[in-house]
Amino acid sequence: MTTTPPRAVRLPARLRSPGRWAVLPAAVVAGAALGGGYGVLKTPEYAATSYVIVVPGEKSDPAAALGFAQAYGKVATDIAVTGDAQVWAGVTAATLRDSVRAETSPDAPMIAVTARATKPSRAVSIADGVARSLVVNSSHVAASTGVKVVQFSRATKPAAPVSPSAPLSALVGACAGGLLGGLALLVRPKRAAGRAEGRHSRPAAAPGGAAVPAPAAHQPEPEAV
């Protein structure tokens, strides 16, 4: 009993070319270098969060506090700009709008005011300044709204930055470079195959410049009966 040896699998020529696959590791290395450089050169940012809570008045519906908490959370930066938050934090109105984010909870009438800055102390000052501005503004309109904002927790000084470190940035850059390199390998063979197919399907030209028509297909003659 004889056995047939397994046939060797031959890859297409464009896949066996070592120069084409060199694009992938080169893209990974380049992405890691760019990501690591960005992580080293970028100034670290710190985040601090201050919490306020909306409480109903004596004759107000407790359920209304949740709705006013959502409303105050949407206009927190506007209230801070029009109030004294920028004076208390020592920043401009544009910095206040760009560095502050207010988040609310669907279950509790609480607002989390988070501020980001290049220094931990400034992040704390901005977060507490916006929270204080919300408290002061709510006290001015408490008679009409029936609720007021109360300071729940002051911001604490962050111990570590929240911006990505250099190793993490390098890892993200390497992943992005590998993805782009893989896409380049997938797109490039299709374009090369399309150009080769176009060259083969183009009719040959005669010496005078006119295209030579393709030979007509042979039609079999009918047999005589």
Short mmCIF file of N, CA, C and O in Angstrom, two decimals, residues 69-205:
data_model
loop_
_atom_site.label_atom_id
_atom_site.label_comp_id
_atom_site.label_asym_id
_atom_site.label_seq_id
_atom_site.Cartn_x
_atom_site.Cartn_y
_atom_site.Cartn_z
N ALA A 69 -31.89 68.82 40.08
CA ALA A 69 -30.48 68.38 40.04
C ALA A 69 -30.04 68.15 38.60
O ALA A 69 -28.92 68.52 38.21
N GLN A 70 -30.92 67.55 37.78
CA GLN A 70 -30.59 67.37 36.37
C GLN A 70 -30.43 68.71 35.67
O GLN A 70 -29.53 68.90 34.83
N ALA A 71 -31.31 69.66 35.99
CA ALA A 71 -31.24 70.98 35.35
C ALA A 71 -29.98 71.73 35.77
O ALA A 71 -29.29 72.33 34.92
N TYR A 72 -29.65 71.71 37.06
CA TYR A 72 -28.44 72.39 37.52
C TYR A 72 -27.18 71.75 36.92
O TYR A 72 -26.19 72.45 36.65
N GLY A 73 -27.21 70.43 36.73
CA GLY A 73 -26.05 69.77 36.15
C GLY A 73 -25.79 70.18 34.71
O GLY A 73 -24.65 70.26 34.27
N LYS A 74 -26.86 70.47 33.95
CA LYS A 74 -26.70 70.87 32.55
C LYS A 74 -26.16 72.29 32.42
O LYS A 74 -25.48 72.61 31.43
N VAL A 75 -26.47 73.17 33.37
CA VAL A 75 -26.05 74.57 33.27
C VAL A 75 -24.99 74.92 34.31
O VAL A 75 -24.79 76.09 34.63
N ALA A 76 -24.31 73.92 34.82
CA ALA A 76 -23.33 74.18 35.89
C ALA A 76 -22.22 75.11 35.42
O ALA A 76 -21.85 76.05 36.13
N THR A 77 -21.68 74.87 34.22
CA THR A 77 -20.59 75.73 33.75
C THR A 77 -21.08 77.14 33.44
O THR A 77 -20.35 78.11 33.66
N ASP A 78 -22.32 77.27 32.94
CA ASP A 78 -22.86 78.60 32.67
C ASP A 78 -23.06 79.39 33.96
O ASP A 78 -22.76 80.58 34.04
N ILE A 79 -23.57 78.71 34.97
CA ILE A 79 -23.75 79.37 36.27
C ILE A 79 -22.41 79.78 36.87
O ILE A 79 -22.26 80.86 37.44
N ALA A 80 -21.42 78.92 36.69
CA ALA A 80 -20.10 79.23 37.25
C ALA A 80 -19.47 80.43 36.55
O ALA A 80 -18.82 81.27 37.18
N VAL A 81 -19.67 80.53 35.22
CA VAL A 81 -19.09 81.65 34.48
C VAL A 81 -19.77 82.96 34.86
O VAL A 81 -19.11 84.00 35.05
N THR A 82 -21.10 82.93 34.96
CA THR A 82 -21.82 84.16 35.31
C THR A 82 -21.67 84.50 36.79
O THR A 82 -21.91 85.65 37.18
N GLY A 83 -21.30 83.55 37.61
CA GLY A 83 -21.09 83.82 39.04
C GLY A 83 -19.67 84.21 39.35
O GLY A 83 -18.96 84.81 38.52
N ASP A 84 -19.22 83.86 40.54
CA ASP A 84 -17.89 84.24 41.01
C ASP A 84 -16.91 83.09 41.00
O ASP A 84 -15.84 83.17 41.61
N ALA A 85 -17.23 82.00 40.29
CA ALA A 85 -16.35 80.82 40.31
C ALA A 85 -15.00 81.13 39.71
O ALA A 85 -13.97 80.67 40.22
N GLN A 86 -14.96 81.92 38.63
CA GLN A 86 -13.68 82.22 38.02
C GLN A 86 -12.81 83.10 38.90
O GLN A 86 -11.57 83.02 38.84
N VAL A 87 -13.44 83.90 39.75
CA VAL A 87 -12.67 84.72 40.69
C VAL A 87 -12.12 83.85 41.80
O VAL A 87 -10.95 83.97 42.21
N TRP A 88 -12.96 82.95 42.31
CA TRP A 88 -12.51 82.07 43.40
C TRP A 88 -11.45 81.08 42.92
O TRP A 88 -10.52 80.76 43.66
N ALA A 89 -11.58 80.59 41.67
CA ALA A 89 -10.61 79.63 41.16
C ALA A 89 -9.38 80.28 40.57
O ALA A 89 -8.34 79.64 40.42
N GLY A 90 -9.48 81.56 40.20
CA GLY A 90 -8.34 82.27 39.62
C GLY A 90 -8.05 81.88 38.18
O GLY A 90 -6.88 81.88 37.77
N VAL A 91 -9.10 81.56 37.41
CA VAL A 91 -8.93 81.17 36.00
C VAL A 91 -9.88 82.01 35.15
O VAL A 91 -10.78 82.68 35.66
N THR A 92 -9.68 81.95 33.84
CA THR A 92 -10.55 82.68 32.93
C THR A 92 -11.84 81.89 32.67
O THR A 92 -11.95 80.70 33.01
N ALA A 93 -12.80 82.58 32.05
CA ALA A 93 -14.07 81.92 31.74
C ALA A 93 -13.88 80.79 30.72
O ALA A 93 -14.53 79.75 30.81
N ALA A 94 -12.99 80.99 29.74
CA ALA A 94 -12.74 79.94 28.75
C ALA A 94 -12.12 78.70 29.39
O ALA A 94 -12.50 77.56 29.08
N THR A 95 -11.18 78.91 30.31
CA THR A 95 -10.58 77.77 31.01
C THR A 95 -11.61 77.06 31.86
O THR A 95 -11.61 75.82 31.95
N LEU A 96 -12.52 77.82 32.44
CA LEU A 96 -13.56 77.22 33.28
C LEU A 96 -14.48 76.33 32.46
O LEU A 96 -14.84 75.23 32.88
N ARG A 97 -14.85 76.78 31.28
CA ARG A 97 -15.74 75.99 30.42
C ARG A 97 -15.04 74.72 29.91
O ARG A 97 -15.67 73.67 29.79
N ASP A 98 -13.75 74.82 29.58
CA ASP A 98 -13.05 73.69 28.99
C ASP A 98 -12.63 72.64 30.01
O ASP A 98 -12.48 71.46 29.65
N SER A 99 -12.44 73.03 31.25
CA SER A 99 -11.87 72.10 32.23
C SER A 99 -12.88 71.51 33.20
O SER A 99 -12.51 70.64 34.00
N VAL A 100 -14.14 71.94 33.14
CA VAL A 100 -15.14 71.49 34.12
C VAL A 100 -16.16 70.60 33.43
O VAL A 100 -16.62 70.89 32.33
N ARG A 101 -16.52 69.52 34.10
CA ARG A 101 -17.57 68.61 33.65
C ARG A 101 -18.47 68.27 34.82
O ARG A 101 -18.00 67.91 35.89
N ALA A 102 -19.78 68.42 34.63
CA ALA A 102 -20.76 68.14 35.68
C ALA A 102 -21.54 66.88 35.32
O ALA A 102 -22.03 66.75 34.20
N GLU A 103 -21.66 65.95 36.25
CA GLU A 103 -22.38 64.71 36.04
C GLU A 103 -23.46 64.56 37.11
O GLU A 103 -23.23 64.89 38.28
N THR A 104 -24.61 64.06 36.68
CA THR A 104 -25.73 63.85 37.60
C THR A 104 -26.08 62.37 37.66
O THR A 104 -25.69 61.58 36.79
N SER A 105 -26.85 62.01 38.68
CA SER A 105 -27.28 60.62 38.87
C SER A 105 -28.77 60.53 38.61
O SER A 105 -29.53 61.41 39.02
N PRO A 106 -29.23 59.46 37.93
CA PRO A 106 -30.68 59.32 37.70
C PRO A 106 -31.44 58.88 38.94
O PRO A 106 -32.68 58.90 38.94
N ASP A 107 -30.75 58.48 39.99
CA ASP A 107 -31.40 57.96 41.19
C ASP A 107 -31.32 58.90 42.39
O ASP A 107 -32.11 58.76 43.33
N ALA A 108 -30.37 59.81 42.39
CA ALA A 108 -30.17 60.70 43.55
C ALA A 108 -29.98 62.13 43.06
O ALA A 108 -29.36 62.35 42.02
N PRO A 109 -30.49 63.12 43.81
CA PRO A 109 -30.33 64.53 43.40
C PRO A 109 -28.94 65.08 43.74
O PRO A 109 -28.79 66.04 44.49
N MET A 110 -27.93 64.45 43.19
CA MET A 110 -26.54 64.82 43.48
C MET A 110 -25.83 65.20 42.18
O MET A 110 -26.08 64.62 41.13
N ILE A 111 -24.94 66.17 42.28
CA ILE A 111 -24.16 66.65 41.13
C ILE A 111 -22.68 66.51 41.47
O ILE A 111 -22.24 66.97 42.53
N ALA A 112 -21.95 65.84 40.58
CA ALA A 112 -20.50 65.71 40.72
C ALA A 112 -19.82 66.69 39.78
O ALA A 112 -19.97 66.59 38.56
N VAL A 113 -19.07 67.62 40.33
CA VAL A 113 -18.37 68.64 39.56
C VAL A 113 -16.89 68.26 39.50
O VAL A 113 -16.20 68.28 40.52
N THR A 114 -16.42 67.88 38.33
CA THR A 114 -15.04 67.44 38.14
C THR A 114 -14.27 68.47 37.32
O THR A 114 -14.74 68.91 36.27
N ALA A 115 -13.11 68.85 37.81
CA ALA A 115 -12.25 69.82 37.13
C ALA A 115 -10.90 69.19 36.84
O ALA A 115 -10.37 68.44 37.66
N ARG A 116 -10.35 69.51 35.67
CA ARG A 116 -9.03 69.02 35.27
C ARG A 116 -8.10 70.20 35.10
O ARG A 116 -8.48 71.22 34.53
N ALA A 117 -6.87 70.04 35.58
CA ALA A 117 -5.86 71.10 35.48
C ALA A 117 -4.48 70.47 35.50
O ALA A 117 -4.31 69.30 35.85
N THR A 118 -3.49 71.27 35.15
CA THR A 118 -2.11 70.78 35.12
C THR A 118 -1.49 70.73 36.52
O THR A 118 -0.43 70.13 36.68
N LYS A 119 -2.14 71.35 37.49
CA LYS A 119 -1.66 71.32 38.87
C LYS A 119 -2.76 70.78 39.78
O LYS A 119 -3.94 71.14 39.61
N PRO A 120 -2.44 69.94 40.76
CA PRO A 120 -3.47 69.39 41.65
C PRO A 120 -4.23 70.47 42.42
O PRO A 120 -5.46 70.39 42.57
N SER A 121 -3.53 71.47 42.91
CA SER A 121 -4.19 72.51 43.70
C SER A 121 -5.16 73.33 42.85
O SER A 121 -6.23 73.72 43.32
N ARG A 122 -4.81 73.57 41.59
CA ARG A 122 -5.72 74.33 40.73
C ARG A 122 -6.97 73.52 40.40
O ARG A 122 -8.07 74.07 40.32
N ALA A 123 -6.82 72.22 40.20
CA ALA A 123 -7.99 71.38 39.95
C ALA A 123 -8.95 71.42 41.14
O ALA A 123 -10.18 71.49 40.97
N VAL A 124 -8.41 71.40 42.34
CA VAL A 124 -9.25 71.49 43.55
C VAL A 124 -9.95 72.84 43.62
O VAL A 124 -11.15 72.93 43.94
N SER A 125 -9.23 73.92 43.34
CA SER A 125 -9.81 75.26 43.41
C SER A 125 -10.94 75.43 42.39
O SER A 125 -11.98 76.02 42.70
N ILE A 126 -10.76 74.90 41.19
CA ILE A 126 -11.79 75.04 40.16
C ILE A 126 -13.03 74.25 40.54
O ILE A 126 -14.17 74.74 40.43
N ALA A 127 -12.85 73.00 40.98
CA ALA A 127 -14.00 72.17 41.34
C ALA A 127 -14.78 72.78 42.50
O ALA A 127 -16.02 72.86 42.47
N ASP A 128 -14.08 73.22 43.55
CA ASP A 128 -14.76 73.82 44.70
C ASP A 128 -15.38 75.16 44.32
O ASP A 128 -16.44 75.54 44.84
N GLY A 129 -14.75 75.92 43.42
CA GLY A 129 -15.31 77.20 43.00
C GLY A 129 -16.62 77.04 42.26
O GLY A 129 -17.58 77.79 42.48
N VAL A 130 -16.70 76.06 41.36
CA VAL A 130 -17.95 75.81 40.63
C VAL A 130 -19.03 75.31 41.58
O VAL A 130 -20.20 75.73 41.49
N ALA A 131 -18.68 74.42 42.50
CA ALA A 131 -19.66 73.94 43.46
C ALA A 131 -20.18 75.07 44.34
O ALA A 131 -21.39 75.17 44.61
N ARG A 132 -19.31 75.94 44.77
CA ARG A 132 -19.73 77.08 45.59
C ARG A 132 -20.62 78.03 44.79
O ARG A 132 -21.60 78.59 45.33
N SER A 133 -20.33 78.20 43.51
CA SER A 133 -21.16 79.05 42.67
C SER A 133 -22.57 78.47 42.53
O SER A 133 -23.56 79.20 42.52
N LEU A 134 -22.69 77.15 42.44
CA LEU A 134 -24.00 76.51 42.38
C LEU A 134 -24.78 76.73 43.67
O LEU A 134 -26.00 76.98 43.65
N VAL A 135 -24.09 76.64 44.80
CA VAL A 135 -24.75 76.85 46.10
C VAL A 135 -25.27 78.28 46.22
O VAL A 135 -26.41 78.53 46.63
N VAL A 136 -24.43 79.24 45.86
CA VAL A 136 -24.83 80.65 45.98
C VAL A 136 -25.97 80.98 45.02
O VAL A 136 -26.93 81.67 45.38
N ASN A 137 -25.89 80.48 43.78
CA ASN A 137 -26.93 80.77 42.80
C ASN A 137 -28.27 80.16 43.21
O ASN A 137 -29.32 80.78 43.02
N SER A 138 -28.24 78.96 43.75
CA SER A 138 -29.50 78.33 44.16
C SER A 138 -30.16 79.05 45.32
O SER A 138 -31.39 79.08 45.43
N SER A 139 -29.36 79.66 46.19
CA SER A 139 -29.94 80.39 47.32
C SER A 139 -30.67 81.66 46.86
O SER A 139 -31.61 82.11 47.51
N HIS A 140 -30.24 82.22 45.70
CA HIS A 140 -30.90 83.42 45.18
C HIS A 140 -32.29 83.13 44.61
O HIS A 140 -33.16 84.00 44.61
N VAL A 141 -32.47 81.90 44.12
CA VAL A 141 -33.75 81.56 43.48
C VAL A 141 -34.49 80.48 44.26
O VAL A 141 -35.40 79.85 43.73
N ALA A 142 -34.12 80.26 45.51
CA ALA A 142 -34.76 79.20 46.30
C ALA A 142 -36.23 79.48 46.53
O ALA A 142 -37.05 78.55 46.62
N ALA A 143 -36.63 80.76 46.63
CA ALA A 143 -38.03 81.10 46.86
C ALA A 143 -38.91 80.69 45.69
O ALA A 143 -40.06 80.28 45.87
N SER A 144 -38.39 80.76 44.47
CA SER A 144 -39.18 80.41 43.29
C SER A 144 -39.06 78.95 42.90
O SER A 144 -40.01 78.36 42.37
N THR A 145 -37.93 78.34 43.14
CA THR A 145 -37.76 76.93 42.77
C THR A 145 -38.20 75.97 43.87
O THR A 145 -38.59 74.84 43.57
N GLY A 146 -38.15 76.38 45.10
CA GLY A 146 -38.51 75.50 46.20
C GLY A 146 -37.42 74.52 46.59
O GLY A 146 -37.63 73.65 47.44
N VAL A 147 -36.21 74.63 45.99
CA VAL A 147 -35.09 73.75 46.33
C VAL A 147 -33.84 74.60 46.45
O VAL A 147 -33.80 75.75 46.01
N LYS A 148 -32.81 74.02 47.03
CA LYS A 148 -31.53 74.70 47.13
C LYS A 148 -30.40 73.67 47.05
O LYS A 148 -30.60 72.49 47.35
N VAL A 149 -29.26 74.15 46.64
CA VAL A 149 -28.08 73.30 46.50
C VAL A 149 -27.22 73.44 47.74
O VAL A 149 -26.94 74.56 48.19
N VAL A 150 -26.78 72.31 48.28
CA VAL A 150 -25.97 72.28 49.50
C VAL A 150 -24.66 71.55 49.21
O VAL A 150 -24.64 70.55 48.47
N GLN A 151 -23.57 72.07 49.77
CA GLN A 151 -22.28 71.40 49.61
C GLN A 151 -22.31 70.05 50.31
O GLN A 151 -22.61 69.95 51.50
N PHE A 152 -22.03 69.00 49.58
CA PHE A 152 -22.04 67.65 50.15
C PHE A 152 -20.63 67.19 50.50
O PHE A 152 -20.40 66.60 51.56
N SER A 153 -19.67 67.42 49.61
CA SER A 153 -18.29 67.00 49.86
C SER A 153 -17.36 67.89 49.06
O SER A 153 -17.58 68.10 47.86
N ARG A 154 -16.33 68.40 49.72
CA ARG A 154 -15.35 69.23 49.03
C ARG A 154 -14.36 68.35 48.28
O ARG A 154 -14.19 67.17 48.58
N ALA A 155 -13.70 68.93 47.28
CA ALA A 155 -12.74 68.19 46.47
C ALA A 155 -11.48 67.91 47.27
O ALA A 155 -11.06 68.71 48.11
N THR A 156 -10.91 66.76 47.02
CA THR A 156 -9.64 66.38 47.66
C THR A 156 -8.51 66.49 46.65
O THR A 156 -8.71 66.30 45.44
N LYS A 157 -7.33 66.77 47.13
CA LYS A 157 -6.18 66.96 46.27
C LYS A 157 -5.78 65.64 45.63
O LYS A 157 -5.50 64.66 46.33
N PRO A 158 -5.73 65.55 44.30
CA PRO A 158 -5.36 64.28 43.65
C PRO A 158 -3.88 63.96 43.86
O PRO A 158 -3.03 64.84 43.86
N ALA A 159 -3.62 62.68 44.03
CA ALA A 159 -2.24 62.24 44.27
C ALA A 159 -1.53 61.83 43.00
O ALA A 159 -0.29 61.83 42.95
N ALA A 160 -2.27 61.48 41.95
CA ALA A 160 -1.66 61.01 40.70
C ALA A 160 -2.40 61.63 39.53
O ALA A 160 -3.60 61.92 39.62
N PRO A 161 -1.72 61.84 38.43
CA PRO A 161 -2.39 62.41 37.24
C PRO A 161 -3.35 61.40 36.62
O PRO A 161 -3.19 60.19 36.76
N VAL A 162 -4.32 61.93 35.90
CA VAL A 162 -5.29 61.08 35.20
C VAL A 162 -4.95 60.93 33.72
O VAL A 162 -5.55 60.11 33.03
N SER A 163 -4.02 61.73 33.22
CA SER A 163 -3.60 61.61 31.82
C SER A 163 -2.79 60.34 31.64
O SER A 163 -2.12 59.86 32.56
N PRO A 164 -2.82 59.71 30.43
CA PRO A 164 -2.09 58.47 30.21
C PRO A 164 -0.59 58.65 30.34
O PRO A 164 -0.02 59.66 29.93
N SER A 165 0.08 57.64 30.91
CA SER A 165 1.53 57.68 31.07
C SER A 165 2.22 57.36 29.75
O SER A 165 1.59 56.96 28.77
N ALA A 166 3.55 57.50 29.75
CA ALA A 166 4.31 57.24 28.53
C ALA A 166 4.23 55.78 28.09
O ALA A 166 4.04 55.50 26.89
N PRO A 167 4.35 54.78 28.99
CA PRO A 167 4.20 53.38 28.53
C PRO A 167 2.82 53.09 27.96
O PRO A 167 2.70 52.38 26.96
N LEU A 168 1.78 53.63 28.59
CA LEU A 168 0.43 53.40 28.07
C LEU A 168 0.25 54.06 26.71
O LEU A 168 -0.36 53.48 25.79
N SER A 169 0.76 55.27 26.56
CA SER A 169 0.67 55.95 25.26
C SER A 169 1.44 55.18 24.19
O SER A 169 0.99 55.09 23.03
N ALA A 170 2.60 54.61 24.55
CA ALA A 170 3.36 53.82 23.59
C ALA A 170 2.61 52.56 23.19
O ALA A 170 2.62 52.16 22.01
N LEU A 171 1.92 51.93 24.14
CA LEU A 171 1.14 50.73 23.83
C LEU A 171 -0.02 51.06 22.90
O LEU A 171 -0.29 50.34 21.93
N VAL A 172 -0.71 52.16 23.19
CA VAL A 172 -1.81 52.57 22.32
C VAL A 172 -1.30 52.92 20.92
O VAL A 172 -1.91 52.56 19.90
N GLY A 173 -0.16 53.61 20.86
CA GLY A 173 0.41 53.95 19.56
C GLY A 173 0.83 52.72 18.78
O GLY A 173 0.65 52.66 17.55
N ALA A 174 1.39 51.70 19.47
CA ALA A 174 1.78 50.47 18.78
C ALA A 174 0.56 49.74 18.22
O ALA A 174 0.60 49.21 17.10
N CYS A 175 -0.52 49.70 18.99
CA CYS A 175 -1.75 49.06 18.50
C CYS A 175 -2.32 49.79 17.29
O CYS A 175 -2.73 49.17 16.31
N ALA A 176 -2.31 51.12 17.37
CA ALA A 176 -2.81 51.90 16.23
C ALA A 176 -1.92 51.71 15.00
O ALA A 176 -2.41 51.58 13.87
N GLY A 177 -0.60 51.69 15.20
CA GLY A 177 0.31 51.48 14.07
C GLY A 177 0.14 50.10 13.45
O GLY A 177 0.16 49.95 12.23
N GLY A 178 -0.04 49.07 14.30
CA GLY A 178 -0.28 47.73 13.77
C GLY A 178 -1.57 47.63 12.99
O GLY A 178 -1.64 46.96 11.96
N LEU A 179 -2.60 48.32 13.47
CA LEU A 179 -3.88 48.32 12.74
C LEU A 179 -3.74 48.99 11.38
O LEU A 179 -4.22 48.47 10.36
N LEU A 180 -3.07 50.14 11.34
CA LEU A 180 -2.89 50.82 10.06
C LEU A 180 -1.99 50.02 9.11
O LEU A 180 -2.24 49.97 7.90
N GLY A 181 -0.96 49.38 9.67
CA GLY A 181 -0.11 48.54 8.82
C GLY A 181 -0.85 47.36 8.24
O GLY A 181 -0.67 47.00 7.08
N GLY A 182 -1.71 46.71 9.05
CA GLY A 182 -2.52 45.61 8.54
C GLY A 182 -3.49 46.04 7.46
O GLY A 182 -3.68 45.34 6.47
N LEU A 183 -4.09 47.21 7.64
CA LEU A 183 -4.99 47.72 6.60
C LEU A 183 -4.23 48.01 5.30
O LEU A 183 -4.74 47.78 4.21
N ALA A 184 -3.01 48.52 5.45
CA ALA A 184 -2.21 48.79 4.26
C ALA A 184 -1.88 47.50 3.51
O ALA A 184 -1.89 47.46 2.28
N LEU A 185 -1.61 46.41 4.25
CA LEU A 185 -1.33 45.13 3.59
C LEU A 185 -2.56 44.57 2.90
O LEU A 185 -2.45 43.92 1.86
N LEU A 186 -3.72 44.82 3.44
CA LEU A 186 -4.95 44.32 2.83
C LEU A 186 -5.34 45.11 1.59
O LEU A 186 -5.87 44.56 0.63
N VAL A 187 -5.09 46.41 1.60
CA VAL A 187 -5.52 47.26 0.49
C VAL A 187 -4.52 47.21 -0.66
O VAL A 187 -4.91 47.19 -1.83
N ARG A 188 -3.25 47.14 -0.38
CA ARG A 188 -2.23 47.24 -1.43
C ARG A 188 -2.29 46.09 -2.44
O ARG A 188 -2.24 46.33 -3.63
N PRO A 189 -2.42 44.78 -2.03
CA PRO A 189 -2.51 43.72 -3.04
C PRO A 189 -3.71 43.87 -3.96
O PRO A 189 -3.64 43.54 -5.13
N LYS A 190 -4.86 44.35 -3.45
CA LYS A 190 -6.03 44.51 -4.28
C LYS A 190 -5.78 45.54 -5.38
O LYS A 190 -6.18 45.36 -6.52
N ARG A 191 -5.11 46.63 -5.03
CA ARG A 191 -4.80 47.64 -6.04
C ARG A 191 -3.83 47.10 -7.08
O ARG A 191 -3.99 47.34 -8.28
N ALA A 192 -2.80 46.36 -6.63
CA ALA A 192 -1.84 45.79 -7.58
C ALA A 192 -2.51 44.79 -8.50
O ALA A 192 -2.24 44.74 -9.70
N ALA A 193 -3.41 43.94 -7.95
CA ALA A 193 -4.11 42.96 -8.77
C ALA A 193 -5.01 43.65 -9.77
O ALA A 193 -5.15 43.21 -10.91
N GLY A 194 -5.65 44.74 -9.38
CA GLY A 194 -6.52 45.49 -10.29
C GLY A 194 -5.73 46.09 -11.45
O GLY A 194 -6.17 46.06 -12.60
N ARG A 195 -4.53 46.61 -11.18
CA ARG A 195 -3.71 47.18 -12.25
C ARG A 195 -3.22 46.10 -13.20
O ARG A 195 -3.17 46.29 -14.42
N ALA A 196 -2.84 44.92 -12.65
CA ALA A 196 -2.37 43.83 -13.50
C ALA A 196 -3.50 43.30 -14.39
O ALA A 196 -3.30 43.00 -15.56
N GLU A 197 -4.69 43.19 -13.85
CA GLU A 197 -5.83 42.74 -14.63
C GLU A 197 -6.16 43.72 -15.74
O GLU A 197 -6.52 43.35 -16.85
N GLY A 198 -6.02 45.01 -15.47
CA GLY A 198 -6.28 46.01 -16.50
C GLY A 198 -5.27 45.93 -17.63
O GLY A 198 -5.61 46.12 -18.79
N ARG A 199 -4.00 45.62 -17.31
CA ARG A 199 -2.99 45.50 -18.37
C ARG A 199 -3.23 44.29 -19.25
O ARG A 199 -3.06 44.33 -20.47
N HIS A 200 -3.67 43.15 -18.64
CA HIS A 200 -3.92 41.94 -19.42
C HIS A 200 -5.17 42.06 -20.28
O HIS A 200 -5.24 41.49 -21.37
N SER A 201 -6.18 42.75 -19.81
CA SER A 201 -7.42 42.87 -20.56
C SER A 201 -7.36 43.96 -21.62
O SER A 201 -8.28 44.09 -22.41
N ARG A 202 -6.32 44.77 -21.69
CA ARG A 202 -6.21 45.84 -22.68
C ARG A 202 -5.86 45.24 -24.03
O ARG A 202 -4.92 44.45 -24.15
N PRO A 203 -6.60 45.56 -25.14
CA PRO A 203 -6.30 44.99 -26.45
C PRO A 203 -4.96 45.47 -26.97
O PRO A 203 -4.53 46.59 -26.72
N ALA A 204 -4.30 44.57 -27.72
CA ALA A 204 -2.99 44.90 -28.28
C ALA A 204 -3.16 45.89 -29.42
O ALA A 204 -4.15 45.89 -30.14
N ALA A 205 -2.19 46.75 -29.60
CA ALA A 205 -2.25 47.78 -30.63
C ALA A 205 -1.47 47.35 -31.85
O ALA A 205 -0.41 46.70 -31.75
#
